[in-house]
Coordinates of C-alpha atoms in Angstrom, one line a residue:
M8 CA 258.5 9.2 119.1
E9 CA 257.2 12.5 117.9
I10 CA 255.1 15.1 119.6
R11 CA 252.1 16.3 117.5
T12 CA 249.0 18.3 117.8
L13 CA 246.2 16.3 116.1
P14 CA 242.5 16.7 115.4
L15 CA 240.6 14.4 117.7
D16 CA 239.5 12.3 114.8
E17 CA 243.1 11.4 114.1
A18 CA 244.3 11.0 117.7
H19 CA 242.8 7.5 118.5
G20 CA 245.5 5.2 119.9
H21 CA 248.1 7.9 120.4
I22 CA 249.4 8.8 123.8
L23 CA 248.0 11.8 125.6
L24 CA 250.8 14.2 126.4
H25 CA 249.3 16.1 129.3
N26 CA 246.6 15.6 131.9
V27 CA 243.1 17.0 131.0
A28 CA 240.8 18.5 133.6
D29 CA 237.1 19.1 133.5
E30 CA 235.3 22.5 133.9
V31 CA 235.8 22.6 137.7
G32 CA 239.5 21.6 137.6
R33 CA 239.3 17.9 138.4
K34 CA 241.7 15.7 136.5
R35 CA 239.6 13.5 134.2
V36 CA 242.0 12.1 131.6
K37 CA 245.5 11.0 132.8
K38 CA 248.6 11.8 130.8
G39 CA 250.4 8.9 129.2
V40 CA 247.3 6.8 128.3
P41 CA 246.6 5.7 124.7
L42 CA 243.5 7.6 123.7
S43 CA 240.4 5.5 123.3
E44 CA 237.0 6.5 122.0
K45 CA 235.9 7.1 125.6
E46 CA 238.6 9.7 126.3
L47 CA 238.1 11.3 122.9
T48 CA 234.3 11.7 123.5
F49 CA 235.1 13.3 126.8
L50 CA 237.5 15.8 125.1
R51 CA 234.8 16.6 122.5
D52 CA 232.3 17.2 125.3
L53 CA 234.7 19.7 126.9
G54 CA 234.9 21.6 123.6
H55 CA 238.3 20.4 122.4
Q56 CA 238.9 20.0 118.7
Q57 CA 242.5 18.9 118.8
V58 CA 244.9 17.4 121.3
E59 CA 248.7 17.1 121.9
V60 CA 249.9 13.5 121.7
A61 CA 253.0 11.4 121.5
V62 CA 253.1 9.4 118.2
L63 CA 255.3 6.3 118.4
D64 CA 257.6 5.2 115.7
A65 CA 257.7 1.6 114.6
D66 CA 260.8 0.7 116.6
D67 CA 259.7 2.5 119.8
L68 CA 259.1 0.7 123.1
R69 CA 256.6 2.1 125.5
E70 CA 258.0 3.4 128.8
D71 CA 257.0 0.4 130.9
E72 CA 258.3 -2.2 128.5
A73 CA 261.6 -0.2 128.2
A74 CA 261.9 0.0 132.0
Q75 CA 261.3 -3.8 132.3
R76 CA 264.0 -4.6 129.9
I77 CA 266.6 -2.4 131.5
A78 CA 265.6 -3.6 135.0
A79 CA 266.0 -7.2 133.9
A80 CA 269.6 -6.4 132.8
L81 CA 270.3 -4.7 136.1
I82 CA 269.0 -7.7 138.1
G83 CA 270.6 -10.4 136.0
T84 CA 270.4 -13.8 137.7
E85 CA 270.7 -12.4 141.3
A86 CA 267.8 -14.0 143.2
R87 CA 268.0 -11.5 146.0
W88 CA 266.6 -8.7 143.9
R89 CA 262.9 -7.8 144.0
A90 CA 261.6 -5.4 141.3
T91 CA 258.3 -3.6 141.6
R92 CA 255.7 -3.5 138.8
A93 CA 256.5 -0.9 136.1
V94 CA 254.3 2.2 136.5
A95 CA 254.7 5.2 134.3
G96 CA 258.2 4.0 133.3
R97 CA 259.4 3.6 136.9
I98 CA 260.6 0.4 138.5
N99 CA 262.1 0.3 142.1
L100 CA 264.7 -2.3 143.0
H101 CA 264.7 -3.8 146.4
C102 CA 266.7 -6.4 148.3
D103 CA 265.2 -7.9 151.4
G104 CA 268.7 -8.9 152.4
P105 CA 270.5 -8.7 154.5
A106 CA 273.1 -7.6 152.0
V107 CA 275.5 -4.8 151.1
L108 CA 275.1 -2.8 147.8
Y109 CA 278.0 -2.6 145.5
L110 CA 277.9 -0.6 142.2
D111 CA 280.0 0.3 139.2
E112 CA 280.1 4.1 139.3
E113 CA 281.4 4.4 135.8
R114 CA 278.7 2.2 134.4
L115 CA 276.2 4.2 136.3
R116 CA 277.4 7.4 134.7
Q117 CA 277.3 5.8 131.2
L118 CA 273.8 4.5 131.8
N119 CA 272.5 7.9 132.9
A120 CA 274.2 9.6 129.9
L121 CA 271.7 7.9 127.6
R122 CA 268.8 10.1 126.5
G123 CA 265.6 9.3 128.5
V124 CA 267.1 6.8 130.9
T125 CA 267.7 7.5 134.6
L126 CA 268.9 5.3 137.4
A127 CA 269.2 6.7 141.0
T128 CA 270.9 4.5 143.6
R129 CA 271.7 4.4 147.2
A130 CA 275.3 5.2 148.0
A131 CA 277.7 2.4 147.4
H132 CA 278.0 0.0 150.3
T133 CA 274.6 0.8 151.8
P134 CA 273.4 -2.1 153.9
L135 CA 270.0 -3.4 152.7
G136 CA 267.4 -5.6 154.4
T137 CA 264.0 -5.8 156.0
A138 CA 265.7 -5.5 159.4
L139 CA 267.8 -2.5 158.4
A140 CA 267.0 1.1 157.4
T141 CA 265.8 0.3 153.9
T142 CA 265.3 -2.4 151.3
Q143 CA 265.3 -0.1 148.3
A144 CA 268.6 0.0 146.4
A145 CA 267.6 2.0 143.3
T146 CA 264.9 3.5 141.2
L147 CA 264.9 3.3 137.5
K148 CA 262.8 5.8 135.5
V149 CA 262.3 6.0 131.7
I150 CA 261.6 9.7 131.1
P151 CA 259.6 9.9 127.8
Y152 CA 256.5 7.9 127.0
A153 CA 258.6 5.7 124.7
L154 CA 262.2 5.1 123.7
P155 CA 263.7 3.8 120.5
R156 CA 264.6 0.2 120.7
P157 CA 268.4 0.8 120.0
I158 CA 268.6 3.1 123.1
V159 CA 266.8 0.5 125.2
E160 CA 269.2 -2.2 124.0
E161 CA 272.2 0.0 124.7
A162 CA 270.9 0.8 128.1
A163 CA 270.5 -2.9 128.9
Q164 CA 274.1 -3.5 127.9
R165 CA 275.4 -0.7 130.1
A166 CA 273.2 -2.0 133.0
V167 CA 274.8 -5.5 133.1
G168 CA 277.0 -5.7 136.2
L169 CA 276.2 -2.2 137.4
L170 CA 274.6 -3.4 140.6
R171 CA 275.9 -6.2 142.8
L172 CA 274.9 -7.6 146.2
R173 CA 277.1 -9.2 148.8
P174 CA 275.2 -11.1 151.5
L175 CA 275.9 -10.1 155.1
R176 CA 277.3 -13.2 156.8
Q177 CA 276.4 -14.1 160.4
Q178 CA 279.6 -13.9 162.3
R179 CA 280.7 -14.5 165.9
V180 CA 283.0 -11.5 166.8
A181 CA 285.1 -11.1 169.9
L182 CA 286.1 -7.9 171.6
L183 CA 289.5 -7.6 173.2
L184 CA 290.4 -4.6 175.3
A185 CA 294.0 -3.7 176.2
A186 CA 293.9 -1.5 179.3
E187 CA 295.1 -1.0 182.9
V188 CA 293.1 -2.8 185.5
A189 CA 291.7 0.4 187.0
T190 CA 290.0 1.4 183.8
A191 CA 289.3 -2.0 182.1
D192 CA 285.8 -2.8 183.4
K193 CA 284.4 0.6 182.6
L194 CA 286.1 0.8 179.1
L195 CA 285.0 -2.7 178.2
R196 CA 281.4 -1.8 178.9
Q197 CA 281.7 1.4 176.9
F198 CA 283.1 -0.4 173.9
A199 CA 280.9 -3.5 174.1
A200 CA 277.4 -1.9 174.2
P201 CA 277.5 0.1 170.9
M202 CA 279.5 -2.7 169.2
E203 CA 277.0 -5.3 170.2
M204 CA 274.2 -3.1 168.8
R205 CA 276.0 -2.6 165.5
L206 CA 276.7 -6.3 165.1
Q207 CA 273.2 -7.3 165.9
R208 CA 271.9 -4.8 163.4
Y209 CA 273.7 -6.8 160.7
G210 CA 272.8 -10.2 161.9
S211 CA 276.0 -11.0 163.7
A212 CA 276.9 -11.3 167.4
L213 CA 279.4 -10.0 169.9
A214 CA 280.2 -13.5 171.2
A215 CA 282.9 -12.7 173.7
T216 CA 284.6 -9.8 175.6
E217 CA 287.9 -9.9 177.4
S218 CA 290.4 -7.4 178.8
V219 CA 294.1 -7.8 179.2
A220 CA 297.1 -5.7 180.2
P221 CA 298.3 -3.4 177.5
A222 CA 301.4 -5.4 176.9
V223 CA 302.4 -7.1 173.6
A224 CA 302.6 -10.6 175.0
A225 CA 299.3 -10.4 176.7
I226 CA 297.5 -9.0 173.7
A227 CA 299.1 -11.6 171.4
E228 CA 298.1 -14.5 173.6
A229 CA 294.5 -13.3 174.0
A230 CA 294.1 -12.4 170.4
A231 CA 295.3 -15.8 169.2
R232 CA 293.0 -17.6 171.6
L233 CA 290.0 -15.6 170.6
L234 CA 290.6 -15.9 166.9
A235 CA 290.8 -19.7 167.3
T236 CA 287.1 -19.8 168.3
H237 CA 285.6 -16.7 166.6
D238 CA 285.2 -15.4 163.1
A239 CA 286.7 -12.0 163.7
L240 CA 288.2 -9.8 166.4
I241 CA 287.9 -6.2 167.5
V242 CA 290.8 -4.8 169.5
A243 CA 290.3 -1.7 171.5
G244 CA 292.4 0.1 174.0
Q245 CA 292.7 2.6 176.9
T246 CA 294.3 4.7 174.2
S247 CA 293.6 4.4 170.5
I248 CA 296.3 2.9 168.3
M249 CA 298.7 5.7 167.7
D250 CA 301.2 4.3 165.2
I251 CA 301.6 1.4 162.8
D252 CA 304.2 -0.1 165.3
D253 CA 302.1 0.5 168.4
R254 CA 301.8 -2.4 170.8
P255 CA 298.4 -3.8 169.6
L256 CA 299.6 -4.0 166.0
R257 CA 303.0 -5.5 167.0
A258 CA 301.1 -8.1 169.0
L259 CA 298.8 -8.9 166.1
R260 CA 301.7 -9.3 163.7
Q261 CA 303.3 -11.8 166.1
I262 CA 300.3 -14.1 165.6
G263 CA 300.2 -13.9 161.8
V264 CA 297.9 -11.0 161.2
Q265 CA 298.7 -8.9 158.1
I266 CA 298.1 -5.3 159.0
A267 CA 296.5 -3.7 156.0
L268 CA 296.3 -0.1 157.2
H269 CA 296.4 2.3 160.1
G270 CA 294.7 5.6 159.7
A271 CA 291.5 6.5 157.8
P272 CA 290.4 9.8 156.2
V273 CA 287.2 9.7 158.3
E274 CA 286.2 11.9 161.2
P275 CA 285.2 10.6 163.7
G276 CA 287.5 7.6 163.3
N277 CA 290.9 8.7 162.0
L278 CA 292.7 6.1 164.1
L279 CA 291.1 3.0 162.6
A280 CA 293.3 0.0 161.9
L281 CA 292.5 -3.1 159.9
G282 CA 294.2 -6.4 159.5
Y283 CA 293.5 -9.9 158.2
R284 CA 294.5 -13.5 159.1
G285 CA 293.3 -15.7 156.3
D286 CA 289.6 -14.9 155.9
Q287 CA 289.3 -13.5 159.4
W288 CA 289.2 -9.7 159.8
I289 CA 290.7 -7.8 162.8
M290 CA 289.7 -4.2 163.5
G291 CA 291.7 -1.8 165.7
A292 CA 288.8 0.3 166.9
P293 CA 289.3 4.0 167.4
G294 CA 287.9 5.7 170.5
C295 CA 284.8 6.8 168.7
A296 CA 283.7 3.2 168.6
R297 CA 282.4 3.7 172.1
S298 CA 279.7 6.0 170.7
P299 CA 276.5 4.9 168.9
A300 CA 276.8 8.0 166.8
H301 CA 277.7 7.5 163.1
N302 CA 281.5 7.1 162.7
V303 CA 284.1 5.1 160.7
V304 CA 283.0 1.8 162.2
D305 CA 279.6 2.2 160.5
L306 CA 281.3 2.7 157.2
V307 CA 283.6 -0.4 157.3
L308 CA 281.7 -2.9 159.5
P309 CA 279.0 -3.9 157.0
R310 CA 281.6 -4.4 154.3
L311 CA 283.8 -6.6 156.5
L312 CA 280.7 -8.6 157.5
A313 CA 280.0 -9.0 153.8
G314 CA 283.4 -10.6 153.2
E315 CA 285.2 -7.7 151.7
Q316 CA 288.8 -7.3 152.8
L317 CA 289.3 -3.5 152.7
G318 CA 292.8 -2.3 152.0
A319 CA 294.5 1.0 151.9
A320 CA 292.9 2.0 148.6
E321 CA 289.4 1.2 149.7
V322 CA 289.8 3.1 153.0
A323 CA 291.5 6.0 151.2
A324 CA 288.3 6.4 149.1
L325 CA 286.3 7.0 152.2
G326 CA 287.8 10.5 152.4
L327 CA 285.1 11.8 149.9
G328 CA 282.3 12.4 152.3
G329 CA 284.5 11.2 155.2
L330 CA 283.7 14.3 157.4
L331 CA 280.7 12.7 159.1

């Protein structure tokens, strides 16, 4: 594509570079349109003798077609994606979900390094869905009025596998509180209400709540029983889990739970613990889980419900932006 200033008689079919207004300032000819005789007559009537246009080369693709090809590569065969109609080189990508967005950050950098191609996304691991905060995952914009075909083809190659979706699975989750009798009822209510709200937001349910004495044997027995009838378990306490060998984690190890980590570079939520038994996840909830305010639980819960088993490396990566 080349930008030229042409006499009106030579501008037919070429793309108008800038908006044109009439004598009172009203926009009358929109930028980006191929000039027809109607627009050229209007320009003559306004006294124009020449016009600045974009002249396409033989291998150029118009902005909308280029965007459609790149968007098709981004979407692939994933049926949950919904793409808007291309307008002025822009296509928005939505997922009605519920699902969690995953992306390849290096591929995103490579795609955006191409001249004239931009893709802006939500943050990695954003929950998407009609019942959630947003359905929009990304917006693709081709900047110029046209791109050379080789650039579009390269962009499409770099786009493959860049965006992925993991569906949020409906799970029945149990909450186990380890606390002294005097504080158990109050603490159980404090933990249950915000956790139930979070689970319902993602299509899951807090299906059972129970309190036991803060002793290894009692925690182990209750945890094993609850895991036998539920998909996942949240363990909370009168005091947060303070060490990798604290009583709740010792109890979980006794029933075959593999403890993946204790401690997260997120505030609020440093004292998070995570473990797994087969495909079941177990969260050691920090004290901030009693609050509906944004905390570490909101960062990891959607990913757990999407079937990801977060380990030490994944949680360590939360430190970037982890001061909430």
